[in-house]
Short mmCIF file of C-alpha atoms in Angstrom, two decimals:
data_model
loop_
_atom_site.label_atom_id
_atom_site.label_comp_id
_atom_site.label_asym_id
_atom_site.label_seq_id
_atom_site.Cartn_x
_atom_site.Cartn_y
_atom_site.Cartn_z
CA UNK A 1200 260.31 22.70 350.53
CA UNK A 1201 258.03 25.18 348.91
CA UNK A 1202 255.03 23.77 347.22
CA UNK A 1203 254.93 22.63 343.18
CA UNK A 1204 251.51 23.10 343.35
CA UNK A 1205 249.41 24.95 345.95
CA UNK A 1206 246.21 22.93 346.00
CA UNK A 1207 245.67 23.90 349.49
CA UNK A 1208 245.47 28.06 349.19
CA UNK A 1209 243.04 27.28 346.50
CA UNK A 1210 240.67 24.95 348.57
CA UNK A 1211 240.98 27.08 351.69
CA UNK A 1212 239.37 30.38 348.81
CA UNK A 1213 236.06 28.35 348.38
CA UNK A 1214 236.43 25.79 351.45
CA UNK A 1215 233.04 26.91 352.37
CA UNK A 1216 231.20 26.26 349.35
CA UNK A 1217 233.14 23.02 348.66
CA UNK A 1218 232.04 21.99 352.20
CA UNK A 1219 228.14 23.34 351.81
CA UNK A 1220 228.12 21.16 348.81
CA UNK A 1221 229.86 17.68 349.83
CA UNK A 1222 227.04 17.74 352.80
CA UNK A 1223 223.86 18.39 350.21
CA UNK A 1224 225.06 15.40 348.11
CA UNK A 1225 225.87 13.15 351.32
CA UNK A 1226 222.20 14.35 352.85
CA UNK A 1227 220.78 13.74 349.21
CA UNK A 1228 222.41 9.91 349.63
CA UNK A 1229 221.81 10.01 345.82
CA UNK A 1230 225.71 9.44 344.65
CA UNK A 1231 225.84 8.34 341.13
CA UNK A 1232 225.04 10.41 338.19
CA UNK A 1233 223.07 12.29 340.44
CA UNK A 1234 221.82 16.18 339.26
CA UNK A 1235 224.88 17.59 339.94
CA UNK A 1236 226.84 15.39 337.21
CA UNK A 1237 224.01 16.26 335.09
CA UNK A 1238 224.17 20.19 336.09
CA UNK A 1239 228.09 20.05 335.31
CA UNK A 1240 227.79 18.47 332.02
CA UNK A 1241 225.89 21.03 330.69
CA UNK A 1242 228.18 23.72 332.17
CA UNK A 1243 230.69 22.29 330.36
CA UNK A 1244 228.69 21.83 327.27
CA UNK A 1245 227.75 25.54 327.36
CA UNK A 1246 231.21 26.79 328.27
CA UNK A 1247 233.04 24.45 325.40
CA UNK A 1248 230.60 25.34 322.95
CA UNK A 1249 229.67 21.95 322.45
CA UNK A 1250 226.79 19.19 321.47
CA UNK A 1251 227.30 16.97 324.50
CA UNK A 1252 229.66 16.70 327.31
CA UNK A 1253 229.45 13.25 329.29
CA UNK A 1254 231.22 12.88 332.52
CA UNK A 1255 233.96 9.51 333.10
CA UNK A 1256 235.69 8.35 335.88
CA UNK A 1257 238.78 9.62 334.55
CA UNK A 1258 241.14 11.29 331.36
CA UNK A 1259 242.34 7.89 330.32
CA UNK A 1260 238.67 6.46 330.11
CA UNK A 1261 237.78 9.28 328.49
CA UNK A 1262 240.18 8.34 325.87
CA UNK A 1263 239.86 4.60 325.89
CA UNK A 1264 235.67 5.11 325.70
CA UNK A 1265 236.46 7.70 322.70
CA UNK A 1266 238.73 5.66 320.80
CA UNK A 1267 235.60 2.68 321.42
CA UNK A 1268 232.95 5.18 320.25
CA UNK A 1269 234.14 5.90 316.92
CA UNK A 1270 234.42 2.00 316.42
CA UNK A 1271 238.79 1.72 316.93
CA UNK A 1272 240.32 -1.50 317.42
CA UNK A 1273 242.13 -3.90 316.30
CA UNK A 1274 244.30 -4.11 313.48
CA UNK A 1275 243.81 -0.03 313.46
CA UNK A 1276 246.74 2.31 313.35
CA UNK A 1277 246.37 5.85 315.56
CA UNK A 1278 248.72 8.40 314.88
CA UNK A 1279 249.70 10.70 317.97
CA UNK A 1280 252.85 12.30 319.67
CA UNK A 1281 255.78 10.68 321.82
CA UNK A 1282 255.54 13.23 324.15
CA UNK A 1283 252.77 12.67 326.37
CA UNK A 1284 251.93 10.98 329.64
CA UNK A 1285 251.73 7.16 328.88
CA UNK A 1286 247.80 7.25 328.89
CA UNK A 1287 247.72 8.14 325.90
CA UNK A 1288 248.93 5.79 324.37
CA UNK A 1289 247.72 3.16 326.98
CA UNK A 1290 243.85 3.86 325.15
CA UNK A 1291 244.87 3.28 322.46
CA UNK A 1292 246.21 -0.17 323.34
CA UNK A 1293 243.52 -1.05 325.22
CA UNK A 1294 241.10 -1.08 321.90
CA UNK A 1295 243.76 -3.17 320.66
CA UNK A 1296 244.95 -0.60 318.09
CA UNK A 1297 248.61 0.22 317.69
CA UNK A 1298 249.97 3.73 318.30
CA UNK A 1299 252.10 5.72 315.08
CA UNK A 1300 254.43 7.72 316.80
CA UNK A 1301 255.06 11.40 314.57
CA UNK A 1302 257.67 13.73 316.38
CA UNK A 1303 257.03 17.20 317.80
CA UNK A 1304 257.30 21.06 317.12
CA UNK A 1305 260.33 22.26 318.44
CA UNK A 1306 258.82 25.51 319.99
CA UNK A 1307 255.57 23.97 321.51
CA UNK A 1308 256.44 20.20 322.11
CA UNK A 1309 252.96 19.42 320.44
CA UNK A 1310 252.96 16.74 317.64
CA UNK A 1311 253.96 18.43 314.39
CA UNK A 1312 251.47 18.54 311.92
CA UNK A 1313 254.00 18.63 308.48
CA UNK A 1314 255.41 15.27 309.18
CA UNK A 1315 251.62 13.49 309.78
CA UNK A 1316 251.21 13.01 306.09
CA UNK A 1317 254.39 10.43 306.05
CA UNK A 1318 252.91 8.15 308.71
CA UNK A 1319 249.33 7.99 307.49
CA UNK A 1320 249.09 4.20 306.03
CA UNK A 1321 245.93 2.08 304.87
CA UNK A 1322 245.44 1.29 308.43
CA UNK A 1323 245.62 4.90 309.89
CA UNK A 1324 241.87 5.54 311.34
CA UNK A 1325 242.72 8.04 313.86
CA UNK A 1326 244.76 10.81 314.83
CA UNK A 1327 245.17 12.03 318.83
CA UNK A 1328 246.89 15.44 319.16
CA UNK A 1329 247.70 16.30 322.96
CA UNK A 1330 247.31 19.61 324.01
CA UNK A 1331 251.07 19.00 325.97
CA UNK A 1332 251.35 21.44 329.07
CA UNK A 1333 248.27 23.67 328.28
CA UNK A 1334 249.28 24.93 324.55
CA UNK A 1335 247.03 24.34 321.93
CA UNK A 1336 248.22 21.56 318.94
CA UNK A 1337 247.59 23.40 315.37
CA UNK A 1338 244.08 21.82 314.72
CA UNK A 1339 243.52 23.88 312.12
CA UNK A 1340 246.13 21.89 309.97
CA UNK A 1341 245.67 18.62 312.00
CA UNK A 1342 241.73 18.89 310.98
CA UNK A 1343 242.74 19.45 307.50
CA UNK A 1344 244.65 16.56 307.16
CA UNK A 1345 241.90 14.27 308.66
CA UNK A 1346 239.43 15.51 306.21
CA UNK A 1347 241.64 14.62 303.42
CA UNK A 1348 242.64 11.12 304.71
CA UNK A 1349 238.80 10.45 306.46
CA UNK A 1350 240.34 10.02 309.71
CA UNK A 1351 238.93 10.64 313.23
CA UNK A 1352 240.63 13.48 315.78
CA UNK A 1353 240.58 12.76 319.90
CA UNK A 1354 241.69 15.65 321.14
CA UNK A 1355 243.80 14.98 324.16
CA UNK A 1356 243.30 17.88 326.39
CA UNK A 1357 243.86 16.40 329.55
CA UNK A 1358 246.24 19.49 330.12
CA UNK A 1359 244.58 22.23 328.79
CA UNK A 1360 241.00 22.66 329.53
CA UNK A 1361 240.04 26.41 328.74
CA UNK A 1362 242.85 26.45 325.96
CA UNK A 1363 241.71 27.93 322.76
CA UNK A 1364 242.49 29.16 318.94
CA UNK A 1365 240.99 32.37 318.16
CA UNK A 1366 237.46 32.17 320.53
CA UNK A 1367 237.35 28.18 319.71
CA UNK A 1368 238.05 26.00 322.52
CA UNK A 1369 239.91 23.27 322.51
CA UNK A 1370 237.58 19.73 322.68
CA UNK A 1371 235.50 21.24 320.51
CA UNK A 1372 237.85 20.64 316.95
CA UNK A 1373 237.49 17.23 316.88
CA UNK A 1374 235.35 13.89 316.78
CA UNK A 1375 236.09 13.82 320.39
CA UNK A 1376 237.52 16.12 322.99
CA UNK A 1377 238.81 14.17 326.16
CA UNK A 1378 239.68 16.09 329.54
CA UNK A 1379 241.02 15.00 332.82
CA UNK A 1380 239.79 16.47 336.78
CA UNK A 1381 242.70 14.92 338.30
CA UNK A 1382 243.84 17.25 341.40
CA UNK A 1383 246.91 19.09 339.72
CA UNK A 1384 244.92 20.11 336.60
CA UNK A 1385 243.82 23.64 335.89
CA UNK A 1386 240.03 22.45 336.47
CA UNK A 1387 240.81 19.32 339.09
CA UNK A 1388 238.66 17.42 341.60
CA UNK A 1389 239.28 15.83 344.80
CA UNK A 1390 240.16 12.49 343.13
CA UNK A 1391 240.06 11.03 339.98
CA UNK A 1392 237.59 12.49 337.06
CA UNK A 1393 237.06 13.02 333.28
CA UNK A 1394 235.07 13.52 330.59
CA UNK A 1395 234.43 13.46 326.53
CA UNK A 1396 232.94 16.18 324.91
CA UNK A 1397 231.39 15.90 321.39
CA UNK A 1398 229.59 17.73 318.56
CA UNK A 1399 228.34 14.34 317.33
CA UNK A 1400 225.32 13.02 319.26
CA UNK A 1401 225.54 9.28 318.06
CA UNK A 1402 229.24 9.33 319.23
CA UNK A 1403 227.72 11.00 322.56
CA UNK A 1404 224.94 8.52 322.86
CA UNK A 1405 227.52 5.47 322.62
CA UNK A 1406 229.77 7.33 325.25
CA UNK A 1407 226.87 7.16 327.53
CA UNK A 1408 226.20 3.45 327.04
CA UNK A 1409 229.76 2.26 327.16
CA UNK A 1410 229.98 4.05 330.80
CA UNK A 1411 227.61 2.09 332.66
CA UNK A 1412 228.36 -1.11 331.31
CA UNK A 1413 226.98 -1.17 327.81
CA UNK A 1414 223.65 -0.20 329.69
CA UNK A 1415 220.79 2.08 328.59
CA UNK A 1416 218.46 0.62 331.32
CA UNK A 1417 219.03 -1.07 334.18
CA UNK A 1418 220.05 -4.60 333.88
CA UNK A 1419 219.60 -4.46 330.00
CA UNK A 1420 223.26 -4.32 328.14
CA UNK A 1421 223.60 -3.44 324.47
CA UNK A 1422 227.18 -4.48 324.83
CA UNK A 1423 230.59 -4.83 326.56
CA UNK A 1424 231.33 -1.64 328.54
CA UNK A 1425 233.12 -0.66 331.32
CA UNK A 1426 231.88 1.30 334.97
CA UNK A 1427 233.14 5.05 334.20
CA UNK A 1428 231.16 7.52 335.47
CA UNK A 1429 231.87 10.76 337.02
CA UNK A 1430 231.23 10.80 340.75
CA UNK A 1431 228.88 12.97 342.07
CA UNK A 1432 231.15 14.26 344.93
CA UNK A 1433 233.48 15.05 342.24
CA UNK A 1434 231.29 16.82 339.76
CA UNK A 1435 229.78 19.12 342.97
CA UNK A 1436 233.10 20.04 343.56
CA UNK A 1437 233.95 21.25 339.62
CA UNK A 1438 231.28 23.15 339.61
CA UNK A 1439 232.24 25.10 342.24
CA UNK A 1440 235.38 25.38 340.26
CA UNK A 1441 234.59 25.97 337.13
CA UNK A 1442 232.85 29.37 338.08
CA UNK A 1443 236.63 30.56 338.79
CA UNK A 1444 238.13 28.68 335.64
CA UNK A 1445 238.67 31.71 333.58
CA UNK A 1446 240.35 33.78 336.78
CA UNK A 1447 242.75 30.52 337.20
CA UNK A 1448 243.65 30.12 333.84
CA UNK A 1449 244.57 34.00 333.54
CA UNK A 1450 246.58 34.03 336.72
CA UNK A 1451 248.65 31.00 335.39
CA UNK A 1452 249.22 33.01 332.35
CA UNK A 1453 250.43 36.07 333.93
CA UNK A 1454 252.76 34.13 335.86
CA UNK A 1455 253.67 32.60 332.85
CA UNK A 1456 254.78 36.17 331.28
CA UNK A 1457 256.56 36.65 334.26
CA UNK A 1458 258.80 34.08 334.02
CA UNK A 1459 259.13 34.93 330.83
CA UNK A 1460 260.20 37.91 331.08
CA UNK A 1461 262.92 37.34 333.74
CA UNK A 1462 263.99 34.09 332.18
CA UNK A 1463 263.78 34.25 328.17
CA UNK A 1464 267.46 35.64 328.07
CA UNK A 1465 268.88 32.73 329.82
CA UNK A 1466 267.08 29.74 328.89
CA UNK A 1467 264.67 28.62 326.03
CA UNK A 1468 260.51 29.69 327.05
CA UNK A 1469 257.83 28.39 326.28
CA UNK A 1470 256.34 29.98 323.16
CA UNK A 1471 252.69 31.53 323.24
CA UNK A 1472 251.20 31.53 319.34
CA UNK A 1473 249.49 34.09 317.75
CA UNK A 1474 246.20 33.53 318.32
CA UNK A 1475 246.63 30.65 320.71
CA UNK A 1476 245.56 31.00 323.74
CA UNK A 1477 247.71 28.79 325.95
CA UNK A 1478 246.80 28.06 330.03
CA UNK A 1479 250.08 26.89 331.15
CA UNK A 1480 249.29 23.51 333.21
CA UNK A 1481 253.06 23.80 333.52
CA UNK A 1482 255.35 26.29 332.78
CA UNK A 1483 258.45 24.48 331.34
CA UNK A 1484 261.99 25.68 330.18
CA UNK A 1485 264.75 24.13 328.05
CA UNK A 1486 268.63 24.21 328.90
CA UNK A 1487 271.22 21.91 328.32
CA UNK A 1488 272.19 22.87 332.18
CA UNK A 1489 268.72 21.26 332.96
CA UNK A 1490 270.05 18.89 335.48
CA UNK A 1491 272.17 21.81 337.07
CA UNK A 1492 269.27 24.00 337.66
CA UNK A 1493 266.87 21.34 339.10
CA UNK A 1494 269.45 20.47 341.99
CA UNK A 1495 270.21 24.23 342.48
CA UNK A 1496 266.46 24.85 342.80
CA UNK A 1497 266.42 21.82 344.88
CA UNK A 1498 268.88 23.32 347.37
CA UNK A 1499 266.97 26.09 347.90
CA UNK A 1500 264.06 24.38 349.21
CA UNK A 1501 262.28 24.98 345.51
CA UNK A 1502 260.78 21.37 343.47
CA UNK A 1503 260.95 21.76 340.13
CA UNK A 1504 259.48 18.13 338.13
CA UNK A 1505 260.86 16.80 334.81
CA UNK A 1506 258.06 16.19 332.15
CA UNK A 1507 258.77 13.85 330.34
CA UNK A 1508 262.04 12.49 331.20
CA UNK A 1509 261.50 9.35 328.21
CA UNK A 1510 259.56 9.79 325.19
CA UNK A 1511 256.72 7.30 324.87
CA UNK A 1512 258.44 5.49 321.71
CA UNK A 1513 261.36 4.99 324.29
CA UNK A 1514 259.56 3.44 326.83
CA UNK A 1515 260.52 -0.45 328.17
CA UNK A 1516 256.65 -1.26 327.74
CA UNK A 1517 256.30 0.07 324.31
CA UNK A 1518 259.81 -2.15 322.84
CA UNK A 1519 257.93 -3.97 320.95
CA UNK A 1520 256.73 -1.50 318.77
CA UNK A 1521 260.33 -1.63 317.60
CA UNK A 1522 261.03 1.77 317.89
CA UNK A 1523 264.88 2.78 319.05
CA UNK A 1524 266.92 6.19 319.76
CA UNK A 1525 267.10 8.58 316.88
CA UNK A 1526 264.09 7.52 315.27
CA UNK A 1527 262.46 10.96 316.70
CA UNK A 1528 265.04 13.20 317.25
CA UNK A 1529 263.18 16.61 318.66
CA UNK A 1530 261.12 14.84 321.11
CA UNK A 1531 264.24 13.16 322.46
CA UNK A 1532 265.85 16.34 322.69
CA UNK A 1533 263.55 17.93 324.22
CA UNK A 1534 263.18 15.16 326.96
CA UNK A 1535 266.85 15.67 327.73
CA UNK A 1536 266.72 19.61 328.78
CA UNK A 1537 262.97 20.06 329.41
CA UNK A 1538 262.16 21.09 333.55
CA UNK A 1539 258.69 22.13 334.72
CA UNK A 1540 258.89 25.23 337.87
CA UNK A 1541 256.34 25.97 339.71
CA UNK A 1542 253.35 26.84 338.65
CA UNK A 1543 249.38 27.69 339.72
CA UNK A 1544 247.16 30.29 340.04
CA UNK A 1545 247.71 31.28 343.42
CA UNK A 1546 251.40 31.22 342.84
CA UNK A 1547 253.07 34.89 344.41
CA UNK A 1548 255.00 36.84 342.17
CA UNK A 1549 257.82 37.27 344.71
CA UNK A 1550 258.09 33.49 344.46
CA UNK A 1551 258.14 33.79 340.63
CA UNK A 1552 261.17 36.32 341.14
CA UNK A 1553 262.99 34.13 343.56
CA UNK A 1554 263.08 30.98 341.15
CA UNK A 1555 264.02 33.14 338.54
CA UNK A 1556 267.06 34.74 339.84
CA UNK A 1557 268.03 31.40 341.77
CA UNK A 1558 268.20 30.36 337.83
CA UNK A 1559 269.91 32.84 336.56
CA UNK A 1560 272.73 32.99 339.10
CA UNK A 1561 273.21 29.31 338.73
CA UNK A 1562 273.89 29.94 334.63
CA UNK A 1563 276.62 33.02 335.37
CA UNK A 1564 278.09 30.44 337.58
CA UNK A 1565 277.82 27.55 336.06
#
């Protein structure tokens, strides 16, 4: 079976870098926010274009320690997408707020800014647009709407770190940006690792206290917060990374076009906006023959992964919410014919050509 993701062509490019660094931090023995957690926060501060980047253990704390920050809890409504991993919406439980589900854009499976408006109640304090398979959500119109309803944004970019509209990054539009390191992502880490990025230095001071246990000093605690902080192995490691984060982000797109090109006759494409500059975490198609084509590809030795197979408003764990089937029509359609191919930087074009015709003959067939 040929690889989903090639995580080991790209570690074996910088192995020796990755491995002069890992043996500096272990000689160091200094392990927790240590300089090179410091060093990569303001990478990413300088590369985002933002105030204040602070490094988490992961993408959902990120999002759990946002939604804290800006003072979210319970009785609170937070409006966001069905169409998502679940940890989204799992942060926004955990702060004891209740998610608003509002359904998606047809062409780029983010949440669909004209049909916010309806949703927003008395208790609406939040909206969290994800950035779903690296393509920007409209945050031009989702920022608009916030101002005129004084709500917060969390940006979830888990998926799309180096996304942007016009030269503006994504992270950078709202009250909070949160990202995720984990392995598969476009910038990942060996492990588990995330971080929240804002423009607002009280929110950024709060981040910092709620990470190390509602400390500011050692064994004095301001209040209740959790043990979230970037590891130092991990944060060497993104560095190294993140000096190739443009190059992987442009490979995935030309891939992208590729597959595009060779497959936008036969099966609905992802769409790439005007102006939005989308970095392809996955590159997913639509078909009603979804089901064919994965077990075709399958055959063939090729994996092909189907996100998300449930919307989040679907979900067991969510019933009581009391949402039910119909109630968000695009995002269950889309569940039902989406299918993510392979897709990374590294990924050979001849590989690109050989899913793409395997697809194709099993539609004339079919």
């Amino acid at each position: 079976m040929k690889p989903f993701i090639d995580l080991q062509t790209q570690y074996r490019n910088i192995k020796d870098e990755i491995i002069t660094c890992i043996n500096e931090i272990l000689e160091s023995s200094h392990y927790i926010l240590g300089k090179n957690v410091k060093a990569f926060e303001e990478e990413v501060k300088s590369y985002l274009g933002v105030a204040d980047a602070i490094g988490v253990a992961s993408g959902t704390d990120a999002l759990h320690l946002a939604l804290k920050a800006l003072d979210i809890g319970y009785g609170d409504e937070v409006i966001t997408t069905p169409f998502t991993f679940f940890a989204t919406v799992e942060a926004i439980l955990y702060v004891g707020a209740k998610p608003v589900f509002v359904d998606i854009e047809e062409d780029t499976y983010n949440i669909d800014p004209e049909k916010i408006e309806e949703k927003i109640t008395p208790r609406t304090k939040a909206i969290i647009p994800v950035h779903i398979f690296g393509a920007p959500a409209d945050m031009i119109k989702i920022n608009e709407i916030a101002r005129k309803y004084d709500l917060k944004v969390i940006e979830d970019a888990a998926q799309a770190f180096g996304a942007r509209i016009g030269n503006k990054k994504v992270g950078s539009f709202g009250d909070a940006g949160c990202f995720s390191f984990y392995p598969s992502k476009n910038l990942g880490c060996f492990g588990d690792g995330g971080m929240v990025v804002t423009n607002d230095m009280k929110i950024a001071e709060k981040i910092k206290i709620l990470r190390n246990h509602g400390s500011r000093g050692r064994y004095l605690h301001e209040t209740i917060g959790l043990n979230s902080r970037l590891d130092e192995i991990q944060a060497g490691i993104l560095r190294i990374k993140m000096k190739h984060i443009e190059e992987y982000n442009e490979q995935r797109r030309k891939k992208a076009f590729l597959y595009t090109k060779l497959l936008s006759d036969a099966v609905i494409t992802p769409k790439d906006k005007d102006n939005f500059y989308h970095v392809y975490h996955l590159y997913s198609i639509r078909s009603s023959k979804r089901d064919k084509i994965k077990e075709t590809l399958s055959n063939h030795g090729i994996p092909s992964v189907v996100y998300y197979p449930q919307p989040m408003h679907l979900q067991k764990a969510l019933n009581f919410l009391g949402y039910k089937e119909g109630d968000l029509p695009v995002a269950e359609a889309v569940a039902g014919e989406i299918l993510s191919l392979p897709m990374y930087p590294e990924l050979p074009d001849e590989e690109v050509y050989e899913i793409s015709q395997i697809i194709l003959r099993c539609l004339q067939n079919s």
